Short mmCIF file of C-alpha atoms in Angstrom, two decimals:
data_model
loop_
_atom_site.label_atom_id
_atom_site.label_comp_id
_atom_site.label_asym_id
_atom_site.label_seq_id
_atom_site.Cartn_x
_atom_site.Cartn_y
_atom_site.Cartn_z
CA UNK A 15 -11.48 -21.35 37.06
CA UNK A 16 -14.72 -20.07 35.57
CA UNK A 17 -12.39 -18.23 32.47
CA UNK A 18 -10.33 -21.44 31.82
CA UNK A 19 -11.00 -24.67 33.38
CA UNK A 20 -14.36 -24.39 32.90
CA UNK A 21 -14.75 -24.06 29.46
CA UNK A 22 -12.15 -26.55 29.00
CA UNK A 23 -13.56 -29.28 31.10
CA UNK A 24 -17.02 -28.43 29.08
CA UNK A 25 -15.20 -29.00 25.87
CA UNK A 26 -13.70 -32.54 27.13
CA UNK A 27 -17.33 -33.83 28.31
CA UNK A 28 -19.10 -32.16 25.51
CA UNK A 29 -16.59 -33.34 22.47
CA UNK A 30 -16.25 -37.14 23.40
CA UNK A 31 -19.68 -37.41 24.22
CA UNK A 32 -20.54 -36.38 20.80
CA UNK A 33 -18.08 -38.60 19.16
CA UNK A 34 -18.85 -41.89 21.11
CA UNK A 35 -23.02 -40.69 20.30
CA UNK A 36 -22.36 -40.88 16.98
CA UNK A 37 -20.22 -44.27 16.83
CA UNK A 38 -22.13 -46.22 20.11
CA UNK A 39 -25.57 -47.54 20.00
CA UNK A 40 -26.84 -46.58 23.76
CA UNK A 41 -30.30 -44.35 23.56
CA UNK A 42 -29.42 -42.14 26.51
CA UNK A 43 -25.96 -41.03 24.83
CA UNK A 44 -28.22 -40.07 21.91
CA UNK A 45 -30.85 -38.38 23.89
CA UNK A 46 -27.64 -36.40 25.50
CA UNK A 47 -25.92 -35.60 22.00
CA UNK A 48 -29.75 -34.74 20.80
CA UNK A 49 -29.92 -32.45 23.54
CA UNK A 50 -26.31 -30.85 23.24
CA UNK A 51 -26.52 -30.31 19.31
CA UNK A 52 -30.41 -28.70 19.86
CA UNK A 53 -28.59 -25.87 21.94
CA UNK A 54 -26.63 -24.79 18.94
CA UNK A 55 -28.96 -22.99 17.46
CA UNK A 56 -29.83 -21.06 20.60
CA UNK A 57 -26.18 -19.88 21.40
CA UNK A 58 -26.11 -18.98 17.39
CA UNK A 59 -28.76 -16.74 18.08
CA UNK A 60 -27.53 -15.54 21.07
CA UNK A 61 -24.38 -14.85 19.19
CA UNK A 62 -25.67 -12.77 16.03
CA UNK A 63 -27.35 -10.72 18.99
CA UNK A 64 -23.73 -9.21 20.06
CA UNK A 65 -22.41 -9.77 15.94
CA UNK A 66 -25.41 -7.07 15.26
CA UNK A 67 -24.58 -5.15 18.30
CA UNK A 68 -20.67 -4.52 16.94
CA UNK A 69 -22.30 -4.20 13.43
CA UNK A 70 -24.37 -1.22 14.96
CA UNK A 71 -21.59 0.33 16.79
CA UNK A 72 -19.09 0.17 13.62
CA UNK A 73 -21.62 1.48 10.98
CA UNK A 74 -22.77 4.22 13.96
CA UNK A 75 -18.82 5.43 14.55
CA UNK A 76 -18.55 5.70 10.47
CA UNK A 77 -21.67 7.62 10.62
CA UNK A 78 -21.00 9.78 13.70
CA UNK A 79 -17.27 10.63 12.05
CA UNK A 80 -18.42 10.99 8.47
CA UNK A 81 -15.80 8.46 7.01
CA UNK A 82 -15.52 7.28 3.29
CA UNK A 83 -19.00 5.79 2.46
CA UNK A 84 -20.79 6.57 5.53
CA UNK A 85 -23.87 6.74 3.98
CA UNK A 86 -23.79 3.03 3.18
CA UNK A 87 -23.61 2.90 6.84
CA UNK A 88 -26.99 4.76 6.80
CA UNK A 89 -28.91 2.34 4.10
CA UNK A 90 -27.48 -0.23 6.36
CA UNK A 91 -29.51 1.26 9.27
CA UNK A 92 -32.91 1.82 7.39
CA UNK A 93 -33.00 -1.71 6.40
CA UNK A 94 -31.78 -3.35 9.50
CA UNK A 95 -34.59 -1.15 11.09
CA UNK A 96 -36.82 -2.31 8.74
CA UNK A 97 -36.15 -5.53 8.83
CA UNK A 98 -36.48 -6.20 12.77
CA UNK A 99 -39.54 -3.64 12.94
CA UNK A 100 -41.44 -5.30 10.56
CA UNK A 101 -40.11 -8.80 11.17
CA UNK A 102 -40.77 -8.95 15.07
CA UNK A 103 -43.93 -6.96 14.80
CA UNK A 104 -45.86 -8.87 12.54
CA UNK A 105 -43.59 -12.16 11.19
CA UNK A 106 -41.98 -13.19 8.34
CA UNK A 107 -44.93 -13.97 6.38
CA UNK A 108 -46.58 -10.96 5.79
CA UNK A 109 -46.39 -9.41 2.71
CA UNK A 110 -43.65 -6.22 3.67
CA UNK A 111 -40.97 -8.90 4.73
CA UNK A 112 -41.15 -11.28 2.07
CA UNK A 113 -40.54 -7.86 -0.14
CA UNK A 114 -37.41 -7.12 1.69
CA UNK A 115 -36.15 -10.85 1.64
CA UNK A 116 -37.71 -11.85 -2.03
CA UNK A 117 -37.35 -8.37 -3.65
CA UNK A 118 -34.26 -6.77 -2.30
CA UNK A 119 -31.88 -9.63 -0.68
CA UNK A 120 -32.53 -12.50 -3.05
CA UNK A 121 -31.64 -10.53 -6.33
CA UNK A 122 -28.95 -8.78 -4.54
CA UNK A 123 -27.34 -12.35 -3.82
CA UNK A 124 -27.91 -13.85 -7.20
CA UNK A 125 -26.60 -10.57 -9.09
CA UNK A 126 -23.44 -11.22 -6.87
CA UNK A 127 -23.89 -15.01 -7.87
CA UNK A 128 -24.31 -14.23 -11.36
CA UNK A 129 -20.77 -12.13 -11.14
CA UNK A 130 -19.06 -15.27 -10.26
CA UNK A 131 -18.83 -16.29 -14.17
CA UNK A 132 -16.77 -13.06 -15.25
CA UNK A 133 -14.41 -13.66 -12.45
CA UNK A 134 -14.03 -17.26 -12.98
CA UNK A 135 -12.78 -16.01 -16.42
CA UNK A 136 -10.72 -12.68 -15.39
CA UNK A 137 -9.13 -15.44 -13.07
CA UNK A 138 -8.80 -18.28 -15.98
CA UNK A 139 -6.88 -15.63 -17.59
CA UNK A 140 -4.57 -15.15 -15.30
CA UNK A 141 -3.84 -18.61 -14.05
CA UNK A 142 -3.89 -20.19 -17.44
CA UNK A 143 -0.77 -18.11 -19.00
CA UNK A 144 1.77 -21.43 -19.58
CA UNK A 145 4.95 -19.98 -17.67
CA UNK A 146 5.93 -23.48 -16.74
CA UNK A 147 6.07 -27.12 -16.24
CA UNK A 148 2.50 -26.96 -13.89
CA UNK A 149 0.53 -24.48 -15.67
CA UNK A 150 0.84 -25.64 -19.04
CA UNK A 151 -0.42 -28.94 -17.62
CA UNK A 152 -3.38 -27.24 -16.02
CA UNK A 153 -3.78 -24.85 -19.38
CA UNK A 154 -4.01 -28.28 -21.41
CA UNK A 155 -6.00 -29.99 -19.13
CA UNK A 156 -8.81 -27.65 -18.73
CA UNK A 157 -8.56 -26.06 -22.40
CA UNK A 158 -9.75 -29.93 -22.94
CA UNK A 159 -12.03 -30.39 -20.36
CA UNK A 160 -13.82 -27.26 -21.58
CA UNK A 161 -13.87 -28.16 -25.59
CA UNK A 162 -15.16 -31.23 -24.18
CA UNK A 163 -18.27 -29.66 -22.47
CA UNK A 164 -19.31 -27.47 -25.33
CA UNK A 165 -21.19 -28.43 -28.31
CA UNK A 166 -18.29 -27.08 -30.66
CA UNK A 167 -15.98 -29.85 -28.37
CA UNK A 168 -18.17 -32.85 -30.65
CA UNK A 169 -17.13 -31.13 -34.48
CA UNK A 170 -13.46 -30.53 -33.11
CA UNK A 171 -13.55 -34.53 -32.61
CA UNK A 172 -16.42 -37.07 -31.30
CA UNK A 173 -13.87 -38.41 -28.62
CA UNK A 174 -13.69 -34.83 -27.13
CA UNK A 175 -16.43 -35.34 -24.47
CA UNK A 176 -15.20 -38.73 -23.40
CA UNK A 177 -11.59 -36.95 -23.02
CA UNK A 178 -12.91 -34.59 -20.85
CA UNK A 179 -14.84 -37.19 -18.41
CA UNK A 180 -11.89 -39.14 -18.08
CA UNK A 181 -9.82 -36.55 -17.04
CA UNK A 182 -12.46 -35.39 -14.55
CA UNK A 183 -13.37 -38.85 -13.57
CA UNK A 184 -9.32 -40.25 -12.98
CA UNK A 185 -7.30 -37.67 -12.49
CA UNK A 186 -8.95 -35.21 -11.24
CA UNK A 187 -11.10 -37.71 -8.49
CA UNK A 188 -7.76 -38.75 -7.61
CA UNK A 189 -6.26 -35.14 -6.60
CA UNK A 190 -9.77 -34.74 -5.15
CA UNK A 191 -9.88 -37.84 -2.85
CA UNK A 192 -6.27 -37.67 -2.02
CA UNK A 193 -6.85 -34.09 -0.64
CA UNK A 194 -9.97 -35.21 0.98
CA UNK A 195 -8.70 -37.61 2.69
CA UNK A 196 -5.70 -35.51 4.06
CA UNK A 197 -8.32 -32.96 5.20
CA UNK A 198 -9.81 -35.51 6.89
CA UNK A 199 -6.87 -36.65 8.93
CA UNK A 200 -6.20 -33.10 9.58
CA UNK A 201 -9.69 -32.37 11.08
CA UNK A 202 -9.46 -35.62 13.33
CA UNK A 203 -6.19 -34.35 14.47
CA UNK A 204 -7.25 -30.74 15.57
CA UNK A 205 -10.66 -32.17 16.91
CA UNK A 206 -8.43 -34.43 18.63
CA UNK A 207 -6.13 -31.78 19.87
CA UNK A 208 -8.96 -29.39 20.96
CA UNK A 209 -10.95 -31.73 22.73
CA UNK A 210 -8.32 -32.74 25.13
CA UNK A 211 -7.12 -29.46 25.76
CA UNK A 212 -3.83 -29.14 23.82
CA UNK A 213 -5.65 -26.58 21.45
CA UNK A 214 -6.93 -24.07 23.34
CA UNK A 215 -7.01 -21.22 20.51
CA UNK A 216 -10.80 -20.50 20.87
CA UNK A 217 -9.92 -19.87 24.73
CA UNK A 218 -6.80 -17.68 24.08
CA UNK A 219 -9.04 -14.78 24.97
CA UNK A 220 -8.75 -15.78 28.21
CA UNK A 221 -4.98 -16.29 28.97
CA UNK B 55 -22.81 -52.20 20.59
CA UNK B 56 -21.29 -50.06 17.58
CA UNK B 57 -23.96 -48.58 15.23
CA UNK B 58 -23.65 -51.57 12.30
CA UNK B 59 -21.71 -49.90 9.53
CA UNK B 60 -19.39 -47.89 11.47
CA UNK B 61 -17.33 -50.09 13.10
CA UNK B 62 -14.59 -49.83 10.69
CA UNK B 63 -14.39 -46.06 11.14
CA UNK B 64 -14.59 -46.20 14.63
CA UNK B 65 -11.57 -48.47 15.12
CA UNK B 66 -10.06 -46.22 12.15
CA UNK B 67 -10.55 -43.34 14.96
CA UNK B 68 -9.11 -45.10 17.18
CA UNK B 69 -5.91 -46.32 15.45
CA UNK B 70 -5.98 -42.26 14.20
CA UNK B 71 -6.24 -40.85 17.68
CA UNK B 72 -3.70 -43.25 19.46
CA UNK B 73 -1.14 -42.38 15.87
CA UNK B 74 -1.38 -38.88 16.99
CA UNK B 75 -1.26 -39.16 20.86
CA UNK B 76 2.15 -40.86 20.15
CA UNK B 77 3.33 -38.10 17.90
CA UNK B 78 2.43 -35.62 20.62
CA UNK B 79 4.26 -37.71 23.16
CA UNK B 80 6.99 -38.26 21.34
CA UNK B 81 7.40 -34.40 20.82
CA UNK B 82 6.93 -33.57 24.57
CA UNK B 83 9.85 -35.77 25.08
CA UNK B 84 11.96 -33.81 22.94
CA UNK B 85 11.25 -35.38 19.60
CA UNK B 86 9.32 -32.85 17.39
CA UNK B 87 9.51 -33.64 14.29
CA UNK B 88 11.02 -31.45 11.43
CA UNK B 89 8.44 -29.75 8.86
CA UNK B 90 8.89 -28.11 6.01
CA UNK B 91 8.32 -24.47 6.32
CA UNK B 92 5.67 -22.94 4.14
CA UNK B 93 6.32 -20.30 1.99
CA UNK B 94 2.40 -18.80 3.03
CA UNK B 95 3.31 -18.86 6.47
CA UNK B 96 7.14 -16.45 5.35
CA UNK B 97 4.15 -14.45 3.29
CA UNK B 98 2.05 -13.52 6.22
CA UNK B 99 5.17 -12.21 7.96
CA UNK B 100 6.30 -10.36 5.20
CA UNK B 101 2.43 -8.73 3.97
CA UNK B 102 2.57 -7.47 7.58
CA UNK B 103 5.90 -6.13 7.21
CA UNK B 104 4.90 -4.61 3.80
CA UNK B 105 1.54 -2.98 5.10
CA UNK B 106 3.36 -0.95 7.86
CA UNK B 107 5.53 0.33 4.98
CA UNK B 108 2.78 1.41 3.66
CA UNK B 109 0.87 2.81 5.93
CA UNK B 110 -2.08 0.83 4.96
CA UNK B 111 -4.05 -1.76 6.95
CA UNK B 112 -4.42 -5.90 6.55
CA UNK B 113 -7.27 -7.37 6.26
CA UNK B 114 -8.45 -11.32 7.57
CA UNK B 115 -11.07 -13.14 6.90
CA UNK B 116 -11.90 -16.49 8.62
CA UNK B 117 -14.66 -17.43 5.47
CA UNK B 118 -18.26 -17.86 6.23
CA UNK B 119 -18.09 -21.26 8.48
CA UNK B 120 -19.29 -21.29 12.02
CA UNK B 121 -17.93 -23.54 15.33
CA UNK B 122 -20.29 -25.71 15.14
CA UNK B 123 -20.93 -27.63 12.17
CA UNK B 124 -18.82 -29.04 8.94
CA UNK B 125 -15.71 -26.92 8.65
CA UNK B 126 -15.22 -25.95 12.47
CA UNK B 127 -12.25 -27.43 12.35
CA UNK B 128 -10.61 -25.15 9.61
CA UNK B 129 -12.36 -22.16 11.30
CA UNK B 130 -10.33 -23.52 14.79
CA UNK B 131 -7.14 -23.65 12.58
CA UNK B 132 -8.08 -20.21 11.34
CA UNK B 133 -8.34 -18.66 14.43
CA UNK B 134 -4.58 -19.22 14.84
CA UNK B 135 -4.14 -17.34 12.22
CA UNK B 136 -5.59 -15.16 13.70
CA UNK B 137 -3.74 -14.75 16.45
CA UNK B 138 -0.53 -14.62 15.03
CA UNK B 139 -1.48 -12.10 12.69
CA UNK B 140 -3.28 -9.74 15.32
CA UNK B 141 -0.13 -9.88 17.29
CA UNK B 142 2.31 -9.44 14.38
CA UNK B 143 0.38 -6.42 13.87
CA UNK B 144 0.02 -4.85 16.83
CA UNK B 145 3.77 -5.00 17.51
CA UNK B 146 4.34 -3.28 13.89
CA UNK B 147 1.44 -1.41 14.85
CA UNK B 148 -0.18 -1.71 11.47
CA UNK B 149 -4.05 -1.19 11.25
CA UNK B 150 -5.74 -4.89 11.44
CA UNK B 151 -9.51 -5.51 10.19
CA UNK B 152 -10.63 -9.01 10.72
CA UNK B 153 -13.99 -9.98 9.36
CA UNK B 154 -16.49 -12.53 10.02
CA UNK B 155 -19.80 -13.80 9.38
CA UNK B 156 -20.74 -15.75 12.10
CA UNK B 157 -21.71 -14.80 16.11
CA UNK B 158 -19.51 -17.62 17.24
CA UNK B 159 -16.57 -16.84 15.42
CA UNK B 160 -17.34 -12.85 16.11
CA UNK B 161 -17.08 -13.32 19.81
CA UNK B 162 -14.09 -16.00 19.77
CA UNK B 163 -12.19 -13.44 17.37
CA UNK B 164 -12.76 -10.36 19.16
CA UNK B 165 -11.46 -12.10 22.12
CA UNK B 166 -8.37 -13.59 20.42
CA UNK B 167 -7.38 -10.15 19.12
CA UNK B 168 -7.52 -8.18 22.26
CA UNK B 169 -5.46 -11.00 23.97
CA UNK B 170 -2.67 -10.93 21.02
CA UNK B 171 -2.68 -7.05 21.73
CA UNK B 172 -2.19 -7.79 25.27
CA UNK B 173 0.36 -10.31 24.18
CA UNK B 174 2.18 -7.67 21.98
CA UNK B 175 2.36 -5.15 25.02
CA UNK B 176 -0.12 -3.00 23.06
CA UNK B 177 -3.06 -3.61 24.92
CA UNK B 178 -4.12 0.63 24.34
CA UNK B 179 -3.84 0.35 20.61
CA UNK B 180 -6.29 -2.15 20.48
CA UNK B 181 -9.30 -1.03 18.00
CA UNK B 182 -12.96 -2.25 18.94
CA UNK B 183 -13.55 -2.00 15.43
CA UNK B 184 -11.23 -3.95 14.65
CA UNK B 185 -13.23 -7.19 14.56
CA UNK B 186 -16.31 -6.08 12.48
CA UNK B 187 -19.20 -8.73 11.91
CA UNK B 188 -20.67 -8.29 8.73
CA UNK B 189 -23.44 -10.77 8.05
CA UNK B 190 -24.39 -14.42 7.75
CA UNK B 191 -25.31 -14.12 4.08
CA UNK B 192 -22.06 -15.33 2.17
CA UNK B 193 -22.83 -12.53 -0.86
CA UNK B 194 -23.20 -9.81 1.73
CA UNK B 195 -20.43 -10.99 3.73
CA UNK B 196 -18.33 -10.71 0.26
CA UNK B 197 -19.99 -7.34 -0.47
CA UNK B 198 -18.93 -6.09 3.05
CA UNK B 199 -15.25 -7.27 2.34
CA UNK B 200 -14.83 -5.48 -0.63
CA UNK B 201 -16.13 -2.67 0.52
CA UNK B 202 -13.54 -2.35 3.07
CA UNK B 203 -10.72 -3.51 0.75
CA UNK B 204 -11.56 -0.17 -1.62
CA UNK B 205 -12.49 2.65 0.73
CA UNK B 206 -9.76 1.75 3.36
CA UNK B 207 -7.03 0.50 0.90
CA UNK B 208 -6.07 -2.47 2.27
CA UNK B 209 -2.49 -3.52 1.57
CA UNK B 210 -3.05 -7.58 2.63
CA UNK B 211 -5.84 -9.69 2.37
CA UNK B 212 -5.53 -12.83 4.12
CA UNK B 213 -8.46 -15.40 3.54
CA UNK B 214 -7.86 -18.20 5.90
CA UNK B 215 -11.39 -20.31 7.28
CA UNK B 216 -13.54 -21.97 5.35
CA UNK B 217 -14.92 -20.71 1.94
CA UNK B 218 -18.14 -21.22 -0.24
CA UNK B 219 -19.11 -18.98 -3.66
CA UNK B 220 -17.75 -15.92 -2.38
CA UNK B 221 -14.62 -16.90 -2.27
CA UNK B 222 -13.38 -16.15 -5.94
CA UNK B 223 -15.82 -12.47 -5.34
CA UNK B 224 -13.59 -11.75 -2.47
CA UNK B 225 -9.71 -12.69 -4.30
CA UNK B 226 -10.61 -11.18 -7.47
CA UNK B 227 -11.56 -7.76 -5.94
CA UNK B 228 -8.64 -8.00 -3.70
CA UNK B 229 -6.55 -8.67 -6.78
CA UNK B 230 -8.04 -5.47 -8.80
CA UNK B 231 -7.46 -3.46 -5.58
CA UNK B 232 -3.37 -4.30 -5.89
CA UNK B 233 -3.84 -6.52 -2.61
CA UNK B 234 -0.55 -8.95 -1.73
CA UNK B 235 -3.80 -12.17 -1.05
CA UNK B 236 -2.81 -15.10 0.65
CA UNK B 237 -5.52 -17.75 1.24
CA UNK B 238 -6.11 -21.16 2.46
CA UNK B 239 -9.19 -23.14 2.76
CA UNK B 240 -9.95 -27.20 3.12
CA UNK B 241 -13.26 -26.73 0.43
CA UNK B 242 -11.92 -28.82 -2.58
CA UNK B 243 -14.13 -26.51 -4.74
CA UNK B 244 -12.96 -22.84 -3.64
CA UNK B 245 -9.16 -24.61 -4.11
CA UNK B 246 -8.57 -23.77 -7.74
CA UNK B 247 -10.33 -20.39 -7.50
CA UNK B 248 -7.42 -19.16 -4.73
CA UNK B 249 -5.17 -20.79 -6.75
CA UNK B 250 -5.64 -18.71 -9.50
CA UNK B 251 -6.80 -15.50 -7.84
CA UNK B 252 -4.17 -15.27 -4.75
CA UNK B 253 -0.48 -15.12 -4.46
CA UNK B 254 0.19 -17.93 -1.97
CA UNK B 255 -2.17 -20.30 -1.14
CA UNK B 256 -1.75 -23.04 1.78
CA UNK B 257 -4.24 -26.05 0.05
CA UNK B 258 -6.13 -28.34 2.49
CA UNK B 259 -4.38 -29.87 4.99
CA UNK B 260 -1.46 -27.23 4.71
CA UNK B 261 -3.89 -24.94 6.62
CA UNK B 262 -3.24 -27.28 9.68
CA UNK B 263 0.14 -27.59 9.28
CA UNK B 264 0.73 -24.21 8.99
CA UNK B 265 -1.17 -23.32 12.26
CA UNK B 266 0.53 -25.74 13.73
CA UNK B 267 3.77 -24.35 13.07
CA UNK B 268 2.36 -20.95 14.17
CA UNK B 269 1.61 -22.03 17.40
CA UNK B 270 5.36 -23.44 17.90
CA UNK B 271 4.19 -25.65 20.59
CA UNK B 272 5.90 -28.72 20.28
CA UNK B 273 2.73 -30.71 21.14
CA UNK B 274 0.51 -29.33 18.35
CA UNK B 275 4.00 -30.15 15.95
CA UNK B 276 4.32 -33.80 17.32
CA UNK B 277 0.60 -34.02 16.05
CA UNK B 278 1.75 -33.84 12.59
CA UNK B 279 4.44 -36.43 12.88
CA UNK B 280 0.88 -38.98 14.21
CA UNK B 281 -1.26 -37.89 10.96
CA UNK B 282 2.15 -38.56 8.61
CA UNK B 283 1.89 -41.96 10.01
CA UNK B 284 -2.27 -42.26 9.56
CA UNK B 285 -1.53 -40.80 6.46
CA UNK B 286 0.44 -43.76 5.47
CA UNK B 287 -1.61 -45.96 6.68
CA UNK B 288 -4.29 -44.74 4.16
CA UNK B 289 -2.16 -45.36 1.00
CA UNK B 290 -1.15 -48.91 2.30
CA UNK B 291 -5.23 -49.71 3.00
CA UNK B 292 -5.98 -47.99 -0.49
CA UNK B 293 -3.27 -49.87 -2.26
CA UNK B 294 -4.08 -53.22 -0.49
CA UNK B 295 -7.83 -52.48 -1.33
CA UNK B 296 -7.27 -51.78 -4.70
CA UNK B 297 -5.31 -54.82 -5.77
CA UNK B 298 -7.61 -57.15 -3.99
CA UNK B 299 -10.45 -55.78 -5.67
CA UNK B 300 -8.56 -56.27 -9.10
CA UNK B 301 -8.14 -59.77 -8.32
CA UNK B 302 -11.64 -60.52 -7.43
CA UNK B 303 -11.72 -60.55 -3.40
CA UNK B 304 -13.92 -58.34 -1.97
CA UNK B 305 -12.40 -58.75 1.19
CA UNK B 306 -11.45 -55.16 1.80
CA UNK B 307 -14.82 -53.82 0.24
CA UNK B 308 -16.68 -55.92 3.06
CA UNK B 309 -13.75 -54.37 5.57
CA UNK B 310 -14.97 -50.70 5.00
CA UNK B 311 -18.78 -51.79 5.50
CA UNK B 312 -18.35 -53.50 8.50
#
C-alpha cells in the first residue's frame, strides 16, 4: 500500500488540486496549492542530496579502479570539497566562493556557450546539403533568412531583410504555433493520464 | 467563481479531458485506435541491437528538465523511454548509461531501471552505476555526457526529455564520436538543432505518441485517438476565428478572453 497506492492516491489529490487552484477563485485552494508548490524546492534539495551521493560513489569506483580519465574524477572531488567546505562554513558571499562560482564555473559555462556557434555551423553543414524535395526548401529558406540578417543581405537587394521577416513571421510562426499547440494537447493528455493513475511510469520502480 | 480570463481555457480543459477519457474508454472496450508506427521508435530497437554487436554501451539522456515545473510532462514521457530501453538492454545484455541532471529524475530513473532489469529476468546484471547524476548546470551536464560518449565509446546516444543550449553540444559530439543519435524533445528551439545533428528525431508531440506506443497499453493508445479529436477541434476554432476576424467580428477574439 505504502509502495503503490500511496503515492498514487497522493498524485490524484495533489494534481487536481493544483489544476482547479489555478483555474478556481477560492483563497483556501490557493493557500493549499501555495503550500504544495513551496515543498518543491525542499524535496529538490532533498533529491540533489542522494544525486551527489551516486555522483560520489561513481567518480570514487573510477578512482578506486583507475579507469580511463580517473583523474577527472579526482578534480571533481577537490572542487566538490571545496565547494561544500567553503560554502557551508562561511556562505556564499564571501570572497573564496564567489571565486569558484564567478571565476571557475561561469567562464567554464560561457566557453561551452560560446562553442554553440561552431556547432550550429558544423551542423548547418550537414543539414543544409539539398538531397531532396525538404532540404532544398530548408537550404533556400534559411540561406535567405540569413542574407537577410546581415548587412551584406541590404547591397544583395533592399527587400532582403523584409524577405527574411516574413518568412520568420508567416511561415515559420505557423510551424511554430502548430507544433505548440500539439505539444500542448500532448502535455494535457499525459498530465491527464498520470494524474488519474493510468500513467504510472514514475512509480514503475515499484511494480 | 473562475479566475476572470480563464474561463475559456478551463472549459477548453474540460472539453480536452472528457475528448480523451472517451478515447481511453473506447480503447478499453476493444477499440484502440491504429497509429502510425515511428520509424524512431524501429531505431531504438535496432541501436540496441547494433550496440550488443558491438560490444559497446548506449547511452540516454532524459535532458536537463525536472518533475516539477514546465516540461515535466516530456520528462514523464521520457521516462518511458526509459524503461523500454533499460529493459531492451538488459535482455541483450548490452551496457546501459542513463544520465540526468536533476534529483527527481535521478531517483525516479534509478528506480525505473532496476525494475526493467527485474522485468528482463536480469535483476544480477543490474549496474548501480548505471544511472549516474551529473549536475544541475546544463553546460556541465553536457560536459559530463561527452565525456562518457569518448572514454567509454558509446555506440547509441538517445536524447529523449526536455532540452535547452546543450542540446546541439551534446548531438554534435555524439555525431563526431560515430554515435547512431536519436532524439526527441517538445522545446521548439532545440527542434532544428536535432534535426540536423541526429539521425532520427521524434518532433514534439511524436515524443508522446511514441511512449505511448511503447507502453502498448491500450489505455495510454486510446488517449491518442481523444487528442486527434482535440486536435481537430483546434483547427476548426482557429479557422472559425480567423475568418471572423477577417470579416470584422471580434466575436471569437472576445471568446478566448473570456
Amino acid at each position: 500500500m505504502l509502495k503503490r497506492t500511496l503515492p498514487l492516491a497522493l498524485t490524484v489529490f495533489v494534481g487536481f488540486l493544483i489544476v482547479f487552484e489555478y483555474f478556481v477563485d477560492i483563497p483556501a485552494l490557493h493557500s493549499a496549492g501555495s503550500a504544495i508548490t513551496g515543498w518543491m524546492p525542499l524535496i529538490q534539495s532533498f533529491a540533489v542530496v542522494t544525486g551527489t551521493i551516486n555522483l560520489i560513489a561513481v567518480h570514487g569506483h573510477s578512482v578506486r579502479t583507475k579507469r580511463q580519465g580517473w583523474y577527472y574524477s579526482l578534480v571533481l572531488f577537490v572542487f566538490l570539497a571545496a565547494t561544500v567546505i567553503v560554502g557551508l562554513g562561511q556562505g556564499t558571499t564571501v570572497p573564496a566562493y564567489r571565486f569558484l562560482y564567478d571565476k571557475i564555473l561561469i567562464p567554464c559555462s560561457s566557453t561551452m556557450a560560446g562553442m554553440t556557434a561552431f556547432f550550429i555551423a558544423s551542423a548547418s553543414y550537414r543539414a543544409f546539403r539539398a538531397t531532396n524535395t525538404d532540404s532544398a526548401l530548408l537550404l533556400i529558406s534559411a540561406g535567405l533568412v540569413m542574407l537577410g540578417r546581415v548587412p551584406i543581405g541590404e547591397f544583395v537587394s533592399v527587400k532582403m531583410p523584409d524577405v527574411a521577416q516574413w518568412i520568420m513571421d508567416i511561415p515559420s510562426m505557423a510551424g511554430q504555433r502548430v507544433f505548440l499547440v500539439c505539444a500542448g494537447i500532448g502535455y494535457i493528455s499525459l498530465c491527464l493520464r498520470t494524474i488519474v493513475g493510468i500513467n504510472r511510469t514514475h512509480l514503475s520502480g515499484n511494480e | 467563481m473562475i479566475v476572470e480570463g480563464l474561463v475559456f481555457a478551463f472549459l477548453t480543459m474540460i472539453v480536452s479531458c472528457a475528448a480523451i477519457l472517451l478515447g481511453i474508454r473506447e480503447a478499453r472496450q476493444g477499440k484502440p485506435p491504429q497509429i502510425r508506427t515511428l520509424t524512431a521508435l524501429d531505431a531504438i530497437n535496432e541501436g540496441i541491437g547494433r550496440a550488443t554487436e558491438m560490444g559497446r554501451p548506449v547511452h540516454f539522456s532524459a535532458g536537463v528538465g525536472n518533475l516539477t515545473v514546465r516540461g515535466a510532462p516530456v520528462m514523464i514521457a521520457s521516462l518511458s523511454f526509459l524503461s523500454h530501453i533499460a529493459e531492451q538492454a538488459a535482455r541483450f545484455d548490452c551496457p546501459l548509461i542513463a544520465t540526468v541532471a536533476q534529483g527527481d529524475v535521478y531517483q525516479a530513473s534509478e528506480d525505473i531501471v532496476r525494475a526493467s532489469y527485474v522485468r528482463a529476468g536480469k535483476a544480477d546484471a543490474f549496474r548501480p552505476d548505471a544511472v549516474r547524476y551529473l549536475s544541475v548546470n546544463q553546460y556541465v551536464y553536457a560536459g559530463g555526457i561527452v565525456g562518457i560518449i569518448n572514454r567509454e565509446k558509446v555506440a547509441v546516444n538517445i536524447m529523449i526529455g526536455h532540452y535547452a543550449n546543450e542540446a546541439l553540444f551534446i548531438a554534435e559530439e555524439a555525431h563526431s564520436a560515430g554515435c547512431l543519435q536519436i532524439a526527441g524533445t517538445t522545446n521548439e528551439y532545440q527542434i532544428p538543432f536535432f534535426v540536423a545533428a541526429c539521425d532520427y528525431v521524434l518532433i514534439g508531440e511524436e515524443v508522446f505518441a511514441a511512449a505511448a506506443q511503447l507502453s502498448s497499453d491500450s489505455a495510454e493508445l486510446g488517449a491518442m485517438s481523444g487528442q486527434d479529436f482535440v486536435k481537430v477541434l483546434s483547427i476548426a476554432l482557429t479557422l472559425l476565428g480567423a475568418i471572423a476576424t477577417t470579416f470584422g467580428s471580434d466575436f471569437f477574439a472576445k471568446l478566448v478572453r473570456m
